Coordinates of C-alpha atoms in Angstrom, one line a residue:
X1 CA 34.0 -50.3 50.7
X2 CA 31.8 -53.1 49.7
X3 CA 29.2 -52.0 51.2
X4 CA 29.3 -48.7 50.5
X5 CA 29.8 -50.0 46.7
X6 CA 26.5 -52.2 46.7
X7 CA 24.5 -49.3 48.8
X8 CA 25.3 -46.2 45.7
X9 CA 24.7 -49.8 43.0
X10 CA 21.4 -50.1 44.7
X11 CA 20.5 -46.7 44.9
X12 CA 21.6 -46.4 41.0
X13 CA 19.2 -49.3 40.3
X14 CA 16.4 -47.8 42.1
X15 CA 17.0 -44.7 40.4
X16 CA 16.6 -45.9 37.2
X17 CA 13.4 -48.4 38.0
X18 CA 11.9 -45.1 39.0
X19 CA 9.4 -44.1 36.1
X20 CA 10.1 -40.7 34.7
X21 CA 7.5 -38.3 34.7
X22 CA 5.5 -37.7 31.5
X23 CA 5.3 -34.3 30.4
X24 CA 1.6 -32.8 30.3
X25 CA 0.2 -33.0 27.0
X26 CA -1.7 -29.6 25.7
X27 CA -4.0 -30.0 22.4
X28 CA -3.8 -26.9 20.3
X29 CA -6.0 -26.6 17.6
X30 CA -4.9 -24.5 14.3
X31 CA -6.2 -23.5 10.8
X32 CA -3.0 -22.7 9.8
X33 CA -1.6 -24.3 6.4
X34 CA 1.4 -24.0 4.2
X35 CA 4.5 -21.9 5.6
X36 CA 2.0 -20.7 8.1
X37 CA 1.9 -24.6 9.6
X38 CA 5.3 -24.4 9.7
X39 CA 5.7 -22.1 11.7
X40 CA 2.9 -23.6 14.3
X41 CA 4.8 -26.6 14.4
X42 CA 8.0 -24.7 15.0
X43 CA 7.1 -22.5 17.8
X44 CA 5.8 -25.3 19.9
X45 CA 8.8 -27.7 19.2
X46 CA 11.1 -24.3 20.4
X47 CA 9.0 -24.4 23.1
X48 CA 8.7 -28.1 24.5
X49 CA 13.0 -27.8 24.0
X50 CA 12.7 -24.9 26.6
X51 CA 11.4 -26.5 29.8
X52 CA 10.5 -30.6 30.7
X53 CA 6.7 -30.3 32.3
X54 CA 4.6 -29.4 29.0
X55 CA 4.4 -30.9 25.5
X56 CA 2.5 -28.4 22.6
X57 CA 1.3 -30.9 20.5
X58 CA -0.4 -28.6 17.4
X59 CA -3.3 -30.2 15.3
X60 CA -4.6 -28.9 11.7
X61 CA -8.3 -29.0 12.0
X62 CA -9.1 -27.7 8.6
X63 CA -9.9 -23.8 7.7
X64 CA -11.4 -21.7 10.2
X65 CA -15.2 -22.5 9.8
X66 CA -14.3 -26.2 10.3
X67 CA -11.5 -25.0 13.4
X68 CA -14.5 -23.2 15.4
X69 CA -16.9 -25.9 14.7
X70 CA -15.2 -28.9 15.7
X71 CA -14.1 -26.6 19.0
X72 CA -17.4 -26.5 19.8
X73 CA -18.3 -29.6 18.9
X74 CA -15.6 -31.4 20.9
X75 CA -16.5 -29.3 24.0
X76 CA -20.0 -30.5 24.2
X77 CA -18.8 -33.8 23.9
X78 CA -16.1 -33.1 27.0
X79 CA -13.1 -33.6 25.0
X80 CA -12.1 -30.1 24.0
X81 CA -8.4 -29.0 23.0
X82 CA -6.2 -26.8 25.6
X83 CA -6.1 -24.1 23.5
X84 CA -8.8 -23.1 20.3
X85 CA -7.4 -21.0 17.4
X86 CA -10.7 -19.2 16.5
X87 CA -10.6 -16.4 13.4
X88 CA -11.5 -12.5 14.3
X89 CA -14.6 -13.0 13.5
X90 CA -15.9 -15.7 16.0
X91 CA -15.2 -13.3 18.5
X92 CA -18.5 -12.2 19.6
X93 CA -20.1 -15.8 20.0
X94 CA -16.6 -16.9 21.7
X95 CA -17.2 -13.9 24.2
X96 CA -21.2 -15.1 24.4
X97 CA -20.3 -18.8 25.5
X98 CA -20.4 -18.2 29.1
X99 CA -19.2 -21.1 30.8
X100 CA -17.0 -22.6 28.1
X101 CA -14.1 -20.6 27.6
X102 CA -11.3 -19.2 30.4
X103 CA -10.7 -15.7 29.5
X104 CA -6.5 -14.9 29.5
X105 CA -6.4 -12.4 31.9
X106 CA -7.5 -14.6 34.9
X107 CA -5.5 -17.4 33.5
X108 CA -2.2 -15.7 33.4
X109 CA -3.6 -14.2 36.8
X110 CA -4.5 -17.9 38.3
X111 CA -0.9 -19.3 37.0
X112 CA 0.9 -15.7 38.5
X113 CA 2.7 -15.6 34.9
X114 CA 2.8 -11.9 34.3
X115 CA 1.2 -10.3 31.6
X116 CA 0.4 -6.5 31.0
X117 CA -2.6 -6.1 28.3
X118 CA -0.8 -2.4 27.3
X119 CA 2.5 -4.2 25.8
X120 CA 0.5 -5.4 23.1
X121 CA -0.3 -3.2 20.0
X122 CA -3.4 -0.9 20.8
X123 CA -5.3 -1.9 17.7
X124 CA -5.1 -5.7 17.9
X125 CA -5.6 -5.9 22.1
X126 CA -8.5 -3.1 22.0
X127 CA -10.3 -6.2 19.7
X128 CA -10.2 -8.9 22.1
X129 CA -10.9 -6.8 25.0
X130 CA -14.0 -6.6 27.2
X131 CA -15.7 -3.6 27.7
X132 CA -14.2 -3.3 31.3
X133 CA -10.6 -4.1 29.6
X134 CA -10.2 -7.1 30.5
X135 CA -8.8 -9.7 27.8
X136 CA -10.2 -12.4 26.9
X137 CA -8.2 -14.3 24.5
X138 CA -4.5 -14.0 23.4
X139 CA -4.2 -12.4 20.1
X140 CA -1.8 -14.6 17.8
X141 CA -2.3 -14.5 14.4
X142 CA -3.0 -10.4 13.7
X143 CA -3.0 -9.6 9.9
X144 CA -5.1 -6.9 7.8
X145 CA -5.2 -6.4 4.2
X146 CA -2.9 -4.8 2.1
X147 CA -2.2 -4.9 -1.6
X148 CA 0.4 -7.3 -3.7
X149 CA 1.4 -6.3 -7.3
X150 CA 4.0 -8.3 -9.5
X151 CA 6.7 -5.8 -10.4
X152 CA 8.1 -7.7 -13.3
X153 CA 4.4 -7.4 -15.0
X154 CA 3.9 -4.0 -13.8
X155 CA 7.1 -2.9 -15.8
X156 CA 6.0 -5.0 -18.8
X157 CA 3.5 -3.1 -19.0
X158 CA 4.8 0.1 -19.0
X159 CA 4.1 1.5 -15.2
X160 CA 6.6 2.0 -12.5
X161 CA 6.5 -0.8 -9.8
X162 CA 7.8 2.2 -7.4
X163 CA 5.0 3.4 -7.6
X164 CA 2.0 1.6 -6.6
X165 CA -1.8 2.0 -7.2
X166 CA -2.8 4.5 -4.3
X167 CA -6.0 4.7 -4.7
X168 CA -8.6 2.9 -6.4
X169 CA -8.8 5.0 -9.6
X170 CA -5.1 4.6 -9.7
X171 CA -5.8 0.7 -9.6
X172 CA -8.5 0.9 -12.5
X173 CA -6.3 2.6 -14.7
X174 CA -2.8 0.6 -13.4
X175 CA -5.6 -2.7 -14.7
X176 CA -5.7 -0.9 -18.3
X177 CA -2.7 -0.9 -19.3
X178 CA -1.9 -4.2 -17.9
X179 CA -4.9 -6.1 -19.9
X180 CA -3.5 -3.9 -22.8
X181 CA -0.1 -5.0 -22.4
X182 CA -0.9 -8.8 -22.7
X183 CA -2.1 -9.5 -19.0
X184 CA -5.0 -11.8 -18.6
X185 CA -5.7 -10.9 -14.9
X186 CA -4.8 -7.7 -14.0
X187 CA -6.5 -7.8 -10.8
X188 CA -8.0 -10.5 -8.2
X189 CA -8.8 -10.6 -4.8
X190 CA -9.1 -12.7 -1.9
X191 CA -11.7 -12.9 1.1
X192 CA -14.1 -10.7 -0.8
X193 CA -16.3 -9.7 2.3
X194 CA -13.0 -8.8 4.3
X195 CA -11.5 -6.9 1.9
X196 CA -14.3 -5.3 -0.2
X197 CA -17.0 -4.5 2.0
X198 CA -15.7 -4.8 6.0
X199 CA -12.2 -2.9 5.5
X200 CA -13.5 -0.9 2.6
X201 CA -16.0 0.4 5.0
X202 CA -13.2 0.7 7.8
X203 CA -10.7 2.7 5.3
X204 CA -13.3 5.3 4.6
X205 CA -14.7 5.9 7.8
X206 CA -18.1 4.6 7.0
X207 CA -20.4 2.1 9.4
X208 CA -20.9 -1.3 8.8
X209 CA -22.9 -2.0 11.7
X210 CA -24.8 0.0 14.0
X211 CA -23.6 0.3 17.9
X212 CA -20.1 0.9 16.7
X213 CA -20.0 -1.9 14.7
X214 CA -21.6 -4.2 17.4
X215 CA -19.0 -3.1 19.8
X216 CA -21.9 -1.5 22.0
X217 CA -24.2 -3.9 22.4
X218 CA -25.6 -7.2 20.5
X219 CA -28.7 -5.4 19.5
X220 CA -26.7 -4.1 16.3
X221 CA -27.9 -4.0 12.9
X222 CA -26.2 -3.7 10.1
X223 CA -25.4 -0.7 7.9
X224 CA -23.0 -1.5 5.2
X225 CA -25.5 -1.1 1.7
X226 CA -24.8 2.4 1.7
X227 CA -23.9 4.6 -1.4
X228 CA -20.4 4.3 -1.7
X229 CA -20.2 0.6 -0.8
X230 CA -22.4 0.1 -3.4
X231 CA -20.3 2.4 -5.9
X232 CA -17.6 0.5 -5.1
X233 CA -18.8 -2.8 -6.0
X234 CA -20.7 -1.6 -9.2
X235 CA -16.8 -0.3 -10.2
X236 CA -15.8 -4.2 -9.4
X237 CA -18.3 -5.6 -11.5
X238 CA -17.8 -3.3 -14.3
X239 CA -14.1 -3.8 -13.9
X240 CA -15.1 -7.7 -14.7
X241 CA -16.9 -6.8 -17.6
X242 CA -13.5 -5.3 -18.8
X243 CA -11.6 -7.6 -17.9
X244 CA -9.4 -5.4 -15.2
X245 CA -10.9 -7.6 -12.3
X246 CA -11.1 -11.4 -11.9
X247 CA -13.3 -12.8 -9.5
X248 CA -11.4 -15.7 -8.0
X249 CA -13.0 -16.9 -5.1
X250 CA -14.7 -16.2 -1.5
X251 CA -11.7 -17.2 0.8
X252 CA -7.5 -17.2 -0.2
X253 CA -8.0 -19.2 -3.2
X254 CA -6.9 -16.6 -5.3
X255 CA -4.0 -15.8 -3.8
X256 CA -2.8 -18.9 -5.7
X257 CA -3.3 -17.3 -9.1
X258 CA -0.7 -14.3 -8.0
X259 CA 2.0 -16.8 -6.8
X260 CA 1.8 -18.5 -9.5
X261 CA 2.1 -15.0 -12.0
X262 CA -0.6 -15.3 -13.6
X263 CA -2.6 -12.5 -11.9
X264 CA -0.6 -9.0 -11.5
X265 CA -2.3 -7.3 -8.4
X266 CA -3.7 -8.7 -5.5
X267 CA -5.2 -7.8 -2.5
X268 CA -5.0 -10.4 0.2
X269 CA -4.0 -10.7 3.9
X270 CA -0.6 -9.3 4.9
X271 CA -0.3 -12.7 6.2
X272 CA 0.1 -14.3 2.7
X273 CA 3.5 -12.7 2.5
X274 CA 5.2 -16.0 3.7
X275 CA 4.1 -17.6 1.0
X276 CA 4.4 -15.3 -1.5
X277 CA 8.4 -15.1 -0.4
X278 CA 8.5 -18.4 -0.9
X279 CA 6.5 -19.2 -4.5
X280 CA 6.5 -16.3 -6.0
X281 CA 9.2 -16.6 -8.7
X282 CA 9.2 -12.9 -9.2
X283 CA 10.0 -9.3 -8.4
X284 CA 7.2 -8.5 -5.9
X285 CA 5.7 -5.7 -3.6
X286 CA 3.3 -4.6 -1.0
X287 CA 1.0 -1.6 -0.7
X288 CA -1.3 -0.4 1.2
X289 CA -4.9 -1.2 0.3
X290 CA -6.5 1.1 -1.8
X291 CA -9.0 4.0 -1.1
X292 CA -11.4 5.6 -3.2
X293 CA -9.9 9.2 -3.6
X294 CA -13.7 11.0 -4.0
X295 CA -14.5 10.0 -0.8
X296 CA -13.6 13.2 1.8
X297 CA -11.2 12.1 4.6
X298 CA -9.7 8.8 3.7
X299 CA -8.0 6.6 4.3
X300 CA -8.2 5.7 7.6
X301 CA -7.0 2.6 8.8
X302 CA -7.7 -1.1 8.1
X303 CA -9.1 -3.5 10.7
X304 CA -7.6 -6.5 11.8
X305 CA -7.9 -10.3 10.7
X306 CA -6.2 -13.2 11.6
X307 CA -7.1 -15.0 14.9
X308 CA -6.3 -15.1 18.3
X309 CA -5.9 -17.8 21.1
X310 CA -9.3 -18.9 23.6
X311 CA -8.6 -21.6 26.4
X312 CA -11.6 -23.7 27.0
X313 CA -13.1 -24.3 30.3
X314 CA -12.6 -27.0 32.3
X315 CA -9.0 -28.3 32.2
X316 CA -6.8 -28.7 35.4
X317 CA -4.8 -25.9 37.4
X318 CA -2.1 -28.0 36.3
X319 CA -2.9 -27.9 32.5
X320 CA -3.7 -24.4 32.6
X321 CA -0.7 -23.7 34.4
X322 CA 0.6 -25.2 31.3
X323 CA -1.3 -23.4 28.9
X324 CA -0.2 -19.8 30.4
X325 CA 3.7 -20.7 30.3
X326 CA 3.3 -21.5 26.5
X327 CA 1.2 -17.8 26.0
X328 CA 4.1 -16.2 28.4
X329 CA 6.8 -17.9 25.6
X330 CA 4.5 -16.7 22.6
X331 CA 4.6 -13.2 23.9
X332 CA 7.7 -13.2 23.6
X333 CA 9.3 -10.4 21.5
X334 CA 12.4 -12.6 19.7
X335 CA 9.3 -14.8 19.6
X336 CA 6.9 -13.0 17.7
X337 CA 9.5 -10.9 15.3
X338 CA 10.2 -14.6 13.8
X339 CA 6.4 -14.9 13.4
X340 CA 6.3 -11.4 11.8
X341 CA 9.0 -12.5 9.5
X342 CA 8.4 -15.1 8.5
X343 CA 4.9 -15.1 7.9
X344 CA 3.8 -11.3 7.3
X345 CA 1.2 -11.1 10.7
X346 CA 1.5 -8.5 12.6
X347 CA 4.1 -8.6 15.7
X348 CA 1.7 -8.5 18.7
X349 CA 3.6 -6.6 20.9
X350 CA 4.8 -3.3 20.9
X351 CA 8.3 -5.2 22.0
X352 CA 8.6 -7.1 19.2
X353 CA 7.8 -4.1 16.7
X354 CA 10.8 -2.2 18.2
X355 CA 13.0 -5.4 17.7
X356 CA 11.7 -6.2 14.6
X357 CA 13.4 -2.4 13.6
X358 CA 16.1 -2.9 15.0
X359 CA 17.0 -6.0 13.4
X360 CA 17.2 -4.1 10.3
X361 CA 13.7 -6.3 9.1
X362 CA 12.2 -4.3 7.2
X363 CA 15.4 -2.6 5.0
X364 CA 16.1 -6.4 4.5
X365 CA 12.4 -7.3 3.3
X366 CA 10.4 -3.8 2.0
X367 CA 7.1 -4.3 2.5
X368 CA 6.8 -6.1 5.3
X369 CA 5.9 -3.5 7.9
X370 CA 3.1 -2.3 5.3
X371 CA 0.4 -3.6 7.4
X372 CA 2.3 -1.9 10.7
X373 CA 1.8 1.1 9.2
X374 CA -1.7 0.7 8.5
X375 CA -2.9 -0.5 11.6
X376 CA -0.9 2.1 13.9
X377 CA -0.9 5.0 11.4
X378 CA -3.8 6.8 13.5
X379 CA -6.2 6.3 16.3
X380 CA -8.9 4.3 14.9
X381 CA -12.0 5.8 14.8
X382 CA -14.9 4.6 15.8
X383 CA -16.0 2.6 12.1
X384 CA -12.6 1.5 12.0
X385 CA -12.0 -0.3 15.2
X386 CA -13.2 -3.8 13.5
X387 CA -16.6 -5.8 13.8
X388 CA -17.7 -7.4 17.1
X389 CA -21.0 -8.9 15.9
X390 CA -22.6 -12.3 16.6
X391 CA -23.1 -15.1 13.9
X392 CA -21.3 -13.7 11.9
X393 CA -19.7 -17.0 10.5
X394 CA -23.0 -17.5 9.0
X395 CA -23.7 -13.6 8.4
X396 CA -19.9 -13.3 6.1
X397 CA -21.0 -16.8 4.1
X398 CA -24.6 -15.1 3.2
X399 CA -22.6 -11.8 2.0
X400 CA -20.1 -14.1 0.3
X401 CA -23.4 -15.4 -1.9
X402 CA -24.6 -12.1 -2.6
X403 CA -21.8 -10.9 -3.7
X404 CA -21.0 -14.2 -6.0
X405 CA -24.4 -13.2 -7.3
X406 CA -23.4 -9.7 -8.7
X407 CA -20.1 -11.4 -10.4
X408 CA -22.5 -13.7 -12.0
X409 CA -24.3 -10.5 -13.1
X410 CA -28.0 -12.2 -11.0
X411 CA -28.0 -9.6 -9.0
X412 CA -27.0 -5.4 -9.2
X413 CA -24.6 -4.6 -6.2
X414 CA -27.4 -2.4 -4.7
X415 CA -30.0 -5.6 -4.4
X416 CA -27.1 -7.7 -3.4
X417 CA -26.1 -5.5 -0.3
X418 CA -30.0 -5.2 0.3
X419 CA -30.3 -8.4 0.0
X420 CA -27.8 -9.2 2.6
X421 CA -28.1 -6.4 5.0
X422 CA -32.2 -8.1 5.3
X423 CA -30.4 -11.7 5.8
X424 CA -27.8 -10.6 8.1
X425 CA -29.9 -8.6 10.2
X426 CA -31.9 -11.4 10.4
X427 CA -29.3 -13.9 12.0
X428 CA -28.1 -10.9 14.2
X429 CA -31.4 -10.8 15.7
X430 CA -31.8 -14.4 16.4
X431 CA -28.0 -14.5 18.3
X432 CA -29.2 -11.4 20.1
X433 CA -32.2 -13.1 21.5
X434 CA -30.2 -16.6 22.0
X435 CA -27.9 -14.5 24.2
X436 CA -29.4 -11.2 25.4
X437 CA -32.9 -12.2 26.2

C-alpha cells in the first residue's frame, strides 16, 4: 500500500512539474473600430474557448491605408501577422505580390480542413477569385452601399418614411422639402469614390475601367468620366449650392453626422448599421442606393466593399494549420449570421443567409437584408462585378482630391473626372509595368 501510495504521489508530482504546453499564438491584423472591434475581439475569444492549441490574438492597426501598409511593411522586415485584413480594393496588388501571401485554397488544402469555394455567396467569392477559380483570400468583412434616412425627420417634414427615395430624382426632391422643413443637412455621404463614382457606375451598368474593370488583365485603363457620371456629380454639386447635399468627408466621417441626427439621409456602407443600431437615438431605415431613373436599364446591382482575409507567406505548417482551423470556425454559418447581425456585412455564405431567415432576422430588424438583396438580386454583369485594378489605394486618394475640388467649386465635375481619369491611368500604367513587364 505504501508503495503503491508514494509511486501515484510521485507520478502526481511529476505531472504537475511537467510544463503545459503554450498555445500557438496567431497575429491578426484588423481595421475594424467601434461595434465592428467588438465583434473582432469577440469571434476570436469564442474561438480560442473552442479548442486549447491556437490563441487569436486581434490587433487594431489603424484604418485600412495604414492596415495594408504596415502589412507590408512588417513583412519586409520578416515579422509579418498570421493573418492581414486588407480592404477590397488592395486586391489586385495583394494578388501581384508573388511570394508574399499563401493563397486560402492551398492552405485549407495543406491543413485538409475542408472548404468548398461554391458555399459562399457568388458575388463576394467571384471577387477574390483567380481567373482559374481558385481563392485566394477568405472573404470576411462583405458590405456594399445602401442608403440610411432618419424617419423621425423624414415625417417632420412631411414625406412618408415608408416610402424611401428610389431614385435619385426622388432623393433631390425628398432633400427639398427636408431643407424647407427646418433640416440643415438633408443629405451627406460617406466614401465619396465608393459610393458616387465606383457603385454609381456599377448600378447603371456603365464601365469604370477597361478590361472589365481590370478583371482581364493589368493593362486596364480607366473609363469612368463619361456623360452620366459627370451628370451625376454636376447634380451633387448643385445640390450643395442648395443646400440639399453636404459634403462631409472622403472616408466614414460623415456617417457621424447621421447618428448623431443632424443629417437626414445618408448613404454609407451597409456595414455602418451596427453602429447606427446602437447611436442612433431615432426611428431609422435602410434603402437601397439610389439610381438615376433617365438612365435605360437600371439598376443593376452594387459591388462589394468591405475586406477579406490574406495569410502571409512564410509561417510554419504548424501555424498555418492554425490559421486554417480559425477560417474553418469563421465560416461558420451560426458564426457569420452573428456577424451579419450584428454588424450589417454581408453573411458570406449561402448557409448563413438561409439561417439568418430562418431566425426570423430580418422581421426582427427591417433593413438588414437590404444589401442581400442588392448584391444577389441578379447576375452581375459584366460593369457590375467590382474593380480589380492595381494601385488603386493611391488611384481612390487622387479621385478623392478631385472630387474635393468640385465641392470647393476649383474644379467643374467634367475637368475633375478628366483630371483623374489622366492621373489614375497614370499610376495604372506604372503597376502594370512593376508587375507585367
Amino acid at each position: 500500500m505504501k508503495a503503491g501510495w508514494r509511486l501515484a504521489f510521485a507520478c502526481a508530482v511529476a505531472l504537475a512539474a511537467a510544463p503545459v504546453q503554450a498555445a500557438i499564438e496567431l497575429q491578426f491584423w484588423h481595421s475594424m473600430t467601434g461595434v465592428l472591434a467588438d465583434q473582432v475581439t469577440t469571434i476570436a475569444a469564442k474561438f480560442n474557448s473552442s479548442q486549447r492549441e491556437y490563441r487569436v490574438v486581434p490587433v487594431y492597426k489603424g484604418d485600412y491605408d495604414q492596415g495594408i501598409a504596415a502589412g507590408i511593411a512588417a513583412f519586409r522586415a520578416g515579422n509579418a501577422p498570421h493573418i492581414l485584413q486588407v480592404y477590397e480594393v488592395g486586391t489586385a496588388s495583394m494578388m501581384a505580390a508573388k511570394g508574399a501571401v499563401k493563397p486560402v485554397y492551398e492552405l485549407m488544402t495543406e491543413a485538409g480542413e475542408p472548404f468548398d469555394p461554391a458555399a459562399f455567396l457568388p458575388p463576394v467569392a467571384s471577387y477574390y477569385t483567380d481567373s482559374k477559380g481558385k481563392m485566394l483570400s477568405l472573404p470576411f468583412n462583405a458590405s456594399t452601399t445602401v442608403l440610411y434616412y432618419n424617419k423621425d425627420l423624414l415625417r417632420r417634414a412631411g414625406l412618408d418614411p415608408k416610402r424611401p427615395p428610389r431614385t435619385w430624382q426622388e432623393l433631390e426632391a425628398a432633400a427639398a422639402k427636408l431643407k424647407a422643413g427646418g433640416v440643415g443637412c438633408a443629405y451627406t455621404s460617406a466614401w465619396q469614390s465608393w459610393v458616387h463614382l465606383e457603385n454609381f457606375s456599377a448600378r447603371h451598368n456603365l464601365p469604370f475601367a477597361t478590361r472589365s474593370n481590370g478583371f482581364e488583365g493589368a493593362d486596364a485603363r480607366f473609363v469612368f468620366n463619361g456623360p452620366v457620371q459627370v451628370r451625376h456629380l454636376a447634380k451633387l454639386a448643385e445640390w450643395q449650392k442648395k443646400g440639399y447635399f453636404a459634403h462631409s468627408s472622403r472616408k466614414r466621417e460623415a456617417q457621424e453626422r447621421f447618428f448623431d441626427g443632424t443629417c437626414a439621409m445618408l448613404t454609407s456602407s451597409s456595414a455602418a448599421y451596427g453602429n447606427v443600431l446602437k447611436l442612433a437615438k431615432f426611428d431609422f431605415g435602410v434603402a437601397p442606393l439610389p439610381y438615376d431613373a433617365d438612365v435605360t436599364g437600371a439598376p443593376k446591382n452594387t459591388i462589394i466593399g468591405g475586406a477579406s482575409l490574406w495569410v502571409f507567406a512564410g509561417k510554419s505548417r504548424e501555424e498555418n494549420h492554425g490559421v486554417a482551423k480559425f477560417f474553418r470556425f469563421l465560416s461558420q454559418p451560426e458564426i457569420q449570421a452573428e456577424w451579419h447581425r450584428t454588424t450589417g456585412y454581408l453573411p458570406i455564405t449561402k448557409a448563413a443567409y438561409q439561417l439568418a431567415k430562418k431566425q426570423g432576422l430580418y422581421e426582427r430588424q427591417p433593413g438588414l437584408d437590404v444589401a442581400v438583396q442588392e448584391m444577389m438580386g441578379e447576375t452581375p454583369t459584366v460593369h457590375a462585378r467590382g474593380l480589380r485594378v492595381g494601385n488603386f489605394v493611391q488611384i481612390r486618394a487622387v479621385i478623392d482630391e478631385e472630387l474635393d475640388a468640385v465641392w470647393s467649386g476649383r474644379k467643374t465635375p467634367r475637368q475633375a473626372l478628366d483630371s483623374a481619369k489622366a492621373r489614375g491611368d497614370v499610376l495604372l500604367k506604372e503597376f502594370e509595368q512593376a508587375h507585367h513587364p
